[in-house]
XYZ file of N, CA and C in Angstrom:
540
model
N 148.867 119.466 129.641
C 148.125 119.593 130.883
C 148.123 121.062 131.310
N 146.947 121.607 131.522
C 146.861 123.012 131.920
C 146.951 123.131 133.435
N 147.521 124.257 133.861
C 147.529 124.586 135.278
C 147.108 126.039 135.426
N 146.497 126.334 136.557
C 145.993 127.677 136.804
C 146.578 128.160 138.132
N 146.907 129.448 138.171
C 147.466 129.998 139.403
C 147.202 131.492 139.503
N 147.199 131.959 140.754
C 147.117 133.390 141.040
C 148.544 133.891 141.183
N 148.814 135.062 140.581
C 150.139 135.658 140.678
C 149.976 137.117 141.091
N 150.598 137.477 142.223
C 150.606 138.879 142.642
C 151.498 139.660 141.678
N 151.148 140.895 141.398
C 151.895 141.691 140.424
C 153.398 141.745 140.713
N 153.828 141.948 141.960
C 155.282 141.989 142.203
C 156.003 140.682 141.883
N 155.246 139.579 141.791
C 155.852 138.271 141.508
C 155.877 137.927 140.021
N 155.384 138.825 139.185
C 155.414 138.581 137.737
C 156.795 139.004 137.227
N 157.590 137.996 136.859
C 158.942 138.279 136.362
C 158.902 138.606 134.877
N 160.052 138.941 134.319
C 160.131 139.345 132.906
C 159.617 138.264 131.972
N 159.900 137.012 132.290
C 159.484 135.907 131.427
C 157.967 135.771 131.409
N 157.338 135.759 132.575
C 155.876 135.649 132.632
C 155.226 136.879 132.006
N 155.767 138.051 132.279
C 155.258 139.284 131.668
C 155.262 139.164 130.145
N 156.364 138.704 129.588
C 156.478 138.556 128.128
C 155.484 137.530 127.595
N 155.295 136.428 128.331
C 154.356 135.391 127.889
C 152.917 135.914 127.881
N 152.541 136.682 128.924
C 151.191 137.254 128.958
C 151.017 138.249 127.816
N 152.000 139.127 127.613
C 151.900 140.119 126.529
C 151.805 139.448 125.161
N 152.539 138.367 124.973
C 152.469 137.636 123.691
C 151.053 137.122 123.451
N 150.450 136.536 124.477
C 149.079 136.026 124.315
C 148.076 137.164 124.136
N 148.271 138.289 124.850
C 147.398 139.455 124.636
C 147.473 139.921 123.185
N 148.667 139.968 122.619
C 148.824 140.388 121.215
C 148.163 139.400 120.260
N 148.222 138.118 120.579
C 147.565 137.109 119.735
C 146.051 137.276 119.771
N 145.510 137.580 120.952
C 144.055 137.704 121.091
C 143.535 139.060 120.642
N 144.356 140.092 120.764
C 143.937 141.454 120.431
C 144.944 142.099 119.476
N 145.020 141.593 118.232
C 146.028 142.113 117.301
C 145.874 143.612 117.020
N 144.663 144.153 117.106
C 144.472 145.587 116.885
C 145.116 146.429 117.986
N 145.408 145.821 119.125
C 146.039 146.527 120.241
C 147.459 146.036 120.506
N 148.061 145.384 119.518
C 149.403 144.833 119.726
C 150.455 145.911 119.932
N 150.233 147.126 119.432
C 151.185 148.210 119.710
C 151.263 148.474 121.213
N 150.119 148.434 121.891
C 150.088 148.636 123.343
C 150.571 147.388 124.066
N 149.954 146.232 123.780
C 150.258 145.015 124.522
C 151.651 144.463 124.235
N 152.256 144.886 123.151
C 153.638 144.501 122.905
C 154.598 145.178 123.875
N 154.132 146.267 124.487
C 154.972 147.041 125.413
C 154.552 146.877 126.869
N 153.238 146.748 127.119
C 152.754 146.764 128.499
C 151.453 145.988 128.646
N 151.214 145.493 129.857
C 149.928 144.884 130.202
C 149.034 145.905 130.890
N 149.557 147.088 131.163
C 148.836 148.117 131.922
C 147.983 148.953 130.973
N 146.737 148.546 130.794
C 145.821 149.291 129.927
C 145.578 150.656 130.552
N 145.824 151.715 129.778
C 145.706 153.094 130.263
C 146.522 153.330 131.529
N 147.632 152.635 131.649
C 148.541 152.829 132.776
C 148.164 152.096 134.046
N 147.087 151.312 134.024
C 146.638 150.607 135.226
C 147.142 149.168 135.222
N 148.080 148.872 136.124
C 148.541 147.494 136.291
C 147.608 146.759 137.243
N 147.463 145.456 137.056
C 146.673 144.693 138.012
C 147.430 144.542 139.331
N 146.694 144.296 140.402
C 147.358 143.962 141.666
C 147.654 142.465 141.706
N 146.810 141.686 141.014
C 147.094 140.264 140.830
C 146.444 139.794 139.539
N 146.924 138.666 139.051
C 146.391 138.066 137.826
C 146.121 136.596 138.063
N 145.158 136.085 137.321
C 144.919 134.648 137.260
C 145.409 134.214 135.877
N 146.335 133.269 135.859
C 146.888 132.791 134.589
C 146.673 131.288 134.474
N 146.279 130.884 133.287
C 146.153 129.461 132.978
C 147.198 129.155 131.918
N 148.010 128.143 132.197
C 149.124 127.804 131.316
C 148.956 126.404 130.748
N 149.379 126.242 129.514
C 149.470 124.933 128.875
C 150.811 124.920 128.157
N 151.716 124.128 128.668
C 153.098 124.121 128.182
C 153.664 125.543 128.292
N 154.105 126.128 127.187
C 154.723 127.455 127.239
C 153.734 128.593 126.997
N 152.477 128.261 126.713
C 151.490 129.295 126.412
C 150.694 129.706 127.641
N 150.403 130.985 127.732
C 149.378 131.464 128.646
C 148.098 131.381 127.822
N 147.202 130.472 128.172
C 146.032 130.206 127.338
C 144.786 130.953 127.800
N 144.782 131.369 129.079
C 143.661 132.157 129.603
C 144.211 133.050 130.710
N 143.575 134.210 130.861
C 144.118 135.206 131.791
C 143.041 136.208 132.173
N 143.153 136.736 133.388
C 142.399 137.913 133.814
C 143.282 138.660 134.807
N 143.328 139.984 134.676
C 144.025 140.837 135.630
C 143.009 141.566 136.494
N 143.365 141.785 137.769
C 142.478 142.471 138.706
C 143.135 143.761 139.168
N 142.510 144.884 138.825
C 142.971 146.204 139.239
C 142.277 146.557 140.551
N 143.040 146.970 141.536
C 142.500 147.376 142.839
C 142.250 148.882 142.778
N 140.968 149.281 142.790
C 140.635 150.696 142.632
C 139.480 151.071 143.550
N 139.584 152.233 144.143
C 138.455 152.801 144.876
C 137.738 153.746 143.931
N 136.457 153.484 143.706
C 135.623 154.307 142.829
C 134.589 155.015 143.690
N 133.935 155.998 143.092
C 132.880 156.726 143.791
C 131.577 156.563 143.021
N 130.521 156.270 143.759
C 129.173 156.226 143.204
C 128.355 157.177 144.066
N 128.051 158.363 143.527
C 127.416 159.398 144.339
C 128.356 159.782 145.469
N 127.903 159.650 146.709
C 128.735 159.953 147.879
C 129.389 158.710 148.472
N 129.218 157.574 147.819
C 129.724 156.302 148.344
C 131.035 155.920 147.664
N 132.025 155.563 148.456
C 133.283 155.032 147.925
C 133.251 153.521 148.036
N 133.680 152.859 146.988
C 133.710 151.400 146.953
C 135.059 150.924 146.443
N 135.569 149.889 147.066
C 136.792 149.246 146.572
C 136.355 148.156 145.595
N 136.745 148.326 144.329
C 136.327 147.369 143.308
C 137.514 146.594 142.758
N 137.207 145.376 142.361
C 138.136 144.531 141.636
C 137.850 144.780 140.158
N 138.643 145.642 139.557
C 138.445 145.991 138.150
C 139.028 144.922 137.247
N 138.216 144.412 136.358
C 138.623 143.319 135.474
C 139.285 143.900 134.224
N 140.477 143.377 133.918
C 141.183 143.826 132.712
C 141.853 142.647 132.011
N 142.083 142.836 130.726
C 142.892 141.919 129.915
C 142.426 140.467 129.989
N 141.113 140.269 129.897
C 140.566 138.915 129.885
C 140.779 138.327 128.493
N 141.338 137.123 128.456
C 141.455 136.441 127.169
C 141.506 134.938 127.354
N 141.118 134.261 126.287
C 141.328 132.831 126.112
C 141.825 132.675 124.685
N 142.975 132.023 124.513
C 143.500 131.817 123.160
C 142.484 131.068 122.307
N 142.462 131.379 121.020
C 141.447 130.852 120.100
C 141.330 129.326 120.152
N 142.442 128.623 120.195
C 142.402 127.156 120.193
C 141.804 126.566 121.467
N 141.639 127.374 122.496
C 141.147 126.892 123.789
C 139.725 127.369 124.094
N 139.118 128.115 123.184
C 137.778 128.649 123.436
C 136.720 127.557 123.342
N 135.575 127.833 123.986
C 134.470 126.888 123.969
C 134.600 125.783 125.004
N 135.554 125.919 125.918
C 135.795 124.894 126.940
C 135.508 125.404 128.349
N 134.947 126.615 128.457
C 134.613 127.160 129.769
C 135.782 127.749 130.534
N 136.891 127.995 129.860
C 138.079 128.502 130.555
C 137.912 129.933 131.057
N 137.140 130.729 130.336
C 136.888 132.096 130.803
C 136.173 132.048 132.149
N 135.177 131.198 132.272
C 134.466 131.081 133.541
C 135.403 130.623 134.663
N 136.332 129.730 134.334
C 137.269 129.223 135.343
C 138.142 130.356 135.879
N 138.755 131.145 134.986
C 139.648 132.212 135.464
C 138.849 133.331 136.133
N 137.662 133.644 135.614
C 136.850 134.701 136.226
C 136.356 134.275 137.611
N 135.956 133.024 137.756
C 135.495 132.534 139.058
C 136.636 132.572 140.074
N 137.807 132.122 139.673
C 138.945 132.139 140.583
C 139.318 133.573 140.969
N 139.242 134.484 140.013
C 139.547 135.893 140.289
C 138.577 136.473 141.305
N 137.281 136.190 141.161
C 136.302 136.745 142.097
C 136.357 136.055 143.461
N 136.716 134.784 143.494
C 136.932 134.128 144.788
C 138.065 134.818 145.542
N 139.159 135.100 144.855
C 140.291 135.789 145.485
C 139.911 137.212 145.878
N 139.159 137.903 145.030
C 138.710 139.266 145.366
C 137.841 139.248 146.621
N 137.042 138.217 146.779
C 136.235 138.075 147.992
C 137.110 137.873 149.224
N 138.128 137.046 149.102
C 139.067 136.823 150.204
C 139.761 138.135 150.573
N 140.077 138.948 149.559
C 140.760 140.218 149.796
C 139.795 141.345 150.187
N 138.526 141.014 150.379
C 137.508 141.950 150.887
C 137.196 143.123 149.952
N 137.237 142.892 148.649
C 136.751 143.894 147.709
C 135.243 144.018 147.889
N 134.704 145.213 147.660
C 133.260 145.414 147.765
C 132.516 144.752 146.617
N 133.087 144.834 145.414
C 132.430 144.296 144.221
C 133.458 144.176 143.104
N 133.109 143.386 142.109
C 133.870 143.353 140.869
C 133.216 144.311 139.888
N 134.016 144.919 138.999
C 133.488 145.859 138.018
C 134.224 145.641 136.702
N 133.472 145.524 135.629
C 134.081 145.373 134.309
C 133.281 146.130 133.266
N 133.947 146.384 132.154
C 133.335 147.055 131.006
C 133.584 146.180 129.792
N 132.532 145.966 128.998
C 132.674 145.119 127.827
C 131.741 145.587 126.717
N 131.916 144.970 125.573
C 131.018 145.236 124.449
C 129.815 144.305 124.573
N 128.687 144.665 123.968
C 127.468 143.850 124.117
C 127.657 142.375 123.755
N 128.509 142.087 122.782
C 128.716 140.703 122.354
C 129.305 139.818 123.458
N 129.922 140.412 124.465
C 130.552 139.628 125.532
C 129.713 139.522 126.800
N 128.577 140.179 126.819
C 127.734 140.162 128.017
C 127.414 138.737 128.469
N 127.041 137.864 127.548
C 126.676 136.486 127.898
C 127.855 135.710 128.474
N 129.045 135.994 127.974
C 130.244 135.307 128.473
C 130.419 135.583 129.959
N 130.315 136.857 130.341
C 130.509 137.215 131.745
C 129.296 136.838 132.601
N 128.117 136.884 132.040
C 126.913 136.503 132.788
C 127.004 135.045 133.247
N 127.630 134.194 132.452
C 127.798 132.783 132.833
C 128.637 132.633 134.107
N 129.435 133.658 134.418
C 130.270 133.622 135.629
C 129.641 134.389 136.779
N 128.368 134.799 136.627
C 127.675 135.469 137.727
C 127.686 136.989 137.680
N 128.149 137.562 136.598
C 128.179 139.021 136.441
C 126.824 139.516 135.970
N 126.443 140.720 136.432
C 125.163 141.328 136.065
C 125.383 142.691 135.435
N 124.554 143.002 134.442
C 124.607 144.323 133.819
C 124.168 145.353 134.841
N 124.909 146.441 134.909
C 124.599 147.528 135.822
C 124.119 148.705 134.989
N 122.932 149.154 135.266
C 122.364 150.289 134.540
C 122.772 151.583 135.242
N 124.033 151.952 135.101
C 124.543 153.174 135.724
C 124.100 154.380 134.906
N 123.909 155.513 135.597
C 123.585 156.756 134.887
C 124.649 157.035 133.834
N 125.901 156.966 134.253
C 127.040 157.069 133.356
C 128.269 156.661 134.141
N 129.322 156.361 133.412
C 130.589 156.013 134.041
C 131.623 157.013 133.556
N 132.239 157.703 134.506
C 133.222 158.736 134.195
C 134.628 158.248 134.511
N 135.574 158.684 133.712
C 136.977 158.361 133.926
C 137.804 159.630 133.728
N 139.052 159.575 134.120
C 139.988 160.666 133.866
C 140.905 160.198 132.742
N 140.894 160.901 131.611
C 141.695 160.466 130.467
C 143.178 160.799 130.652
N 143.963 160.489 129.635
C 145.416 160.622 129.698
C 145.903 162.046 129.934
N 145.085 163.032 129.602
C 145.503 164.425 129.802
C 144.794 165.087 130.975
N 144.049 164.301 131.755
C 143.428 164.826 132.963
C 141.995 165.307 132.830
N 141.383 165.073 131.677
C 139.988 165.483 131.482
C 139.026 164.413 131.983
N 137.925 164.849 132.581
C 136.866 163.933 132.998
C 135.977 163.664 131.788
N 135.894 162.401 131.395
C 135.100 162.021 130.220
C 134.292 160.769 130.542
N 133.189 160.606 129.847
C 132.350 159.417 130.013
C 132.912 158.268 129.188
N 132.719 157.049 129.676
C 133.059 155.889 128.862
C 132.146 155.884 127.636
N 132.597 155.332 126.539
C 131.746 155.279 125.345
C 130.431 154.553 125.625
N 129.380 155.014 124.984
C 128.050 154.455 125.223
C 127.924 152.995 124.802
N 128.790 152.532 123.902
C 128.693 151.132 123.483
C 129.215 150.176 124.560
N 129.924 150.688 125.562
C 130.407 149.841 126.659
C 129.272 149.479 127.602
N 129.262 148.228 128.012
C 128.334 147.760 129.034
C 129.119 147.701 130.338
N 128.518 148.168 131.413
C 129.119 148.050 132.736
C 128.479 146.855 133.426
N 129.334 145.970 133.959
C 128.837 144.789 134.665
C 129.447 144.761 136.064
N 128.695 144.193 136.993
C 129.099 144.164 138.392
C 128.975 142.747 138.932
N 129.851 142.438 139.890
C 129.824 141.155 140.586
C 129.789 141.459 142.077
N 128.716 141.122 142.776
C 128.624 141.459 144.199
C 129.602 140.630 145.034
N 130.268 141.289 145.954
C 131.156 140.605 146.889
C 130.760 141.001 148.312
N 131.382 142.032 148.888
C 131.030 142.480 150.233
C 129.682 143.192 150.257
N 129.344 143.860 149.146
C 128.031 144.498 149.048
C 127.141 143.625 148.172
N 125.883 143.582 148.478
C 124.963 142.746 147.701
C 124.277 143.532 146.596
N 124.167 144.869 146.785
C 123.591 145.724 145.745
C 124.513 146.890 145.495
N 124.792 147.130 144.235
C 125.632 148.253 143.844
C 124.795 149.526 143.949
N 125.332 150.600 144.526
C 124.549 151.838 144.661
C 124.120 152.396 143.302
N 123.025 153.117 143.299
C 122.547 153.771 142.083
C 123.291 155.085 141.885
N 123.401 155.498 140.629
C 124.009 156.787 140.315
C 125.196 156.646 139.385
N 125.758 157.783 139.029
C 126.926 157.810 138.157
C 128.129 157.211 138.892
N 128.935 156.484 138.152
C 130.146 155.891 138.684
C 131.317 156.772 138.252
N 132.163 157.147 139.189
C 133.393 157.870 138.843
C 134.551 156.948 139.166
N 135.344 156.624 138.138
C 136.431 155.658 138.307
C 137.628 156.217 139.069
N 137.644 157.522 139.321
C 138.720 158.155 140.080
C 140.098 157.890 139.441
N 140.096 157.852 138.139
C 141.281 157.584 137.340
C 140.821 157.095 135.983
N 141.755 156.662 135.174
C 141.389 156.158 133.858
C 140.789 154.761 133.984
N 140.154 154.308 132.911
C 139.600 152.963 132.934
C 140.752 151.961 132.816
N 140.433 150.738 133.041
C 141.446 149.700 133.050
C 141.125 148.645 132.031
């Protein structure tokens, strides 16, 4: 029997942390060097996570990074989506939509302006099923590990989920830190 819950980052104990990292390594073996040590992609920890559990496995997950970004002269508080996964044996059952919907409902309660995620083209349809839209940004800039301002790779798609704002402003997005 699966159960789903929201967990604030300070409430993630060593055991839950290890269980999430184990599932991240199973889903992303090419990144197991990173996920074996941390859930903080590029040093960004989520402020809360949605976890779906079945027995001892974390079978689906999404982390939400709380970040203020800049679009032109506008600052927006975004719910940055990170570490989305569904274990292989559980795919095709709509679990990604379940965790993403719950994450955006909570982000709405917490008064985020919008959700923001970056993905590869093959995943666009997965997120679109949960109400996410492709954002045609001029470019998305981040600050890399050594402090340089660099653009996200062109193969990344930027997607947005409206919350407090109904339309995302036009222009280049500056993440005001590294990507998540």
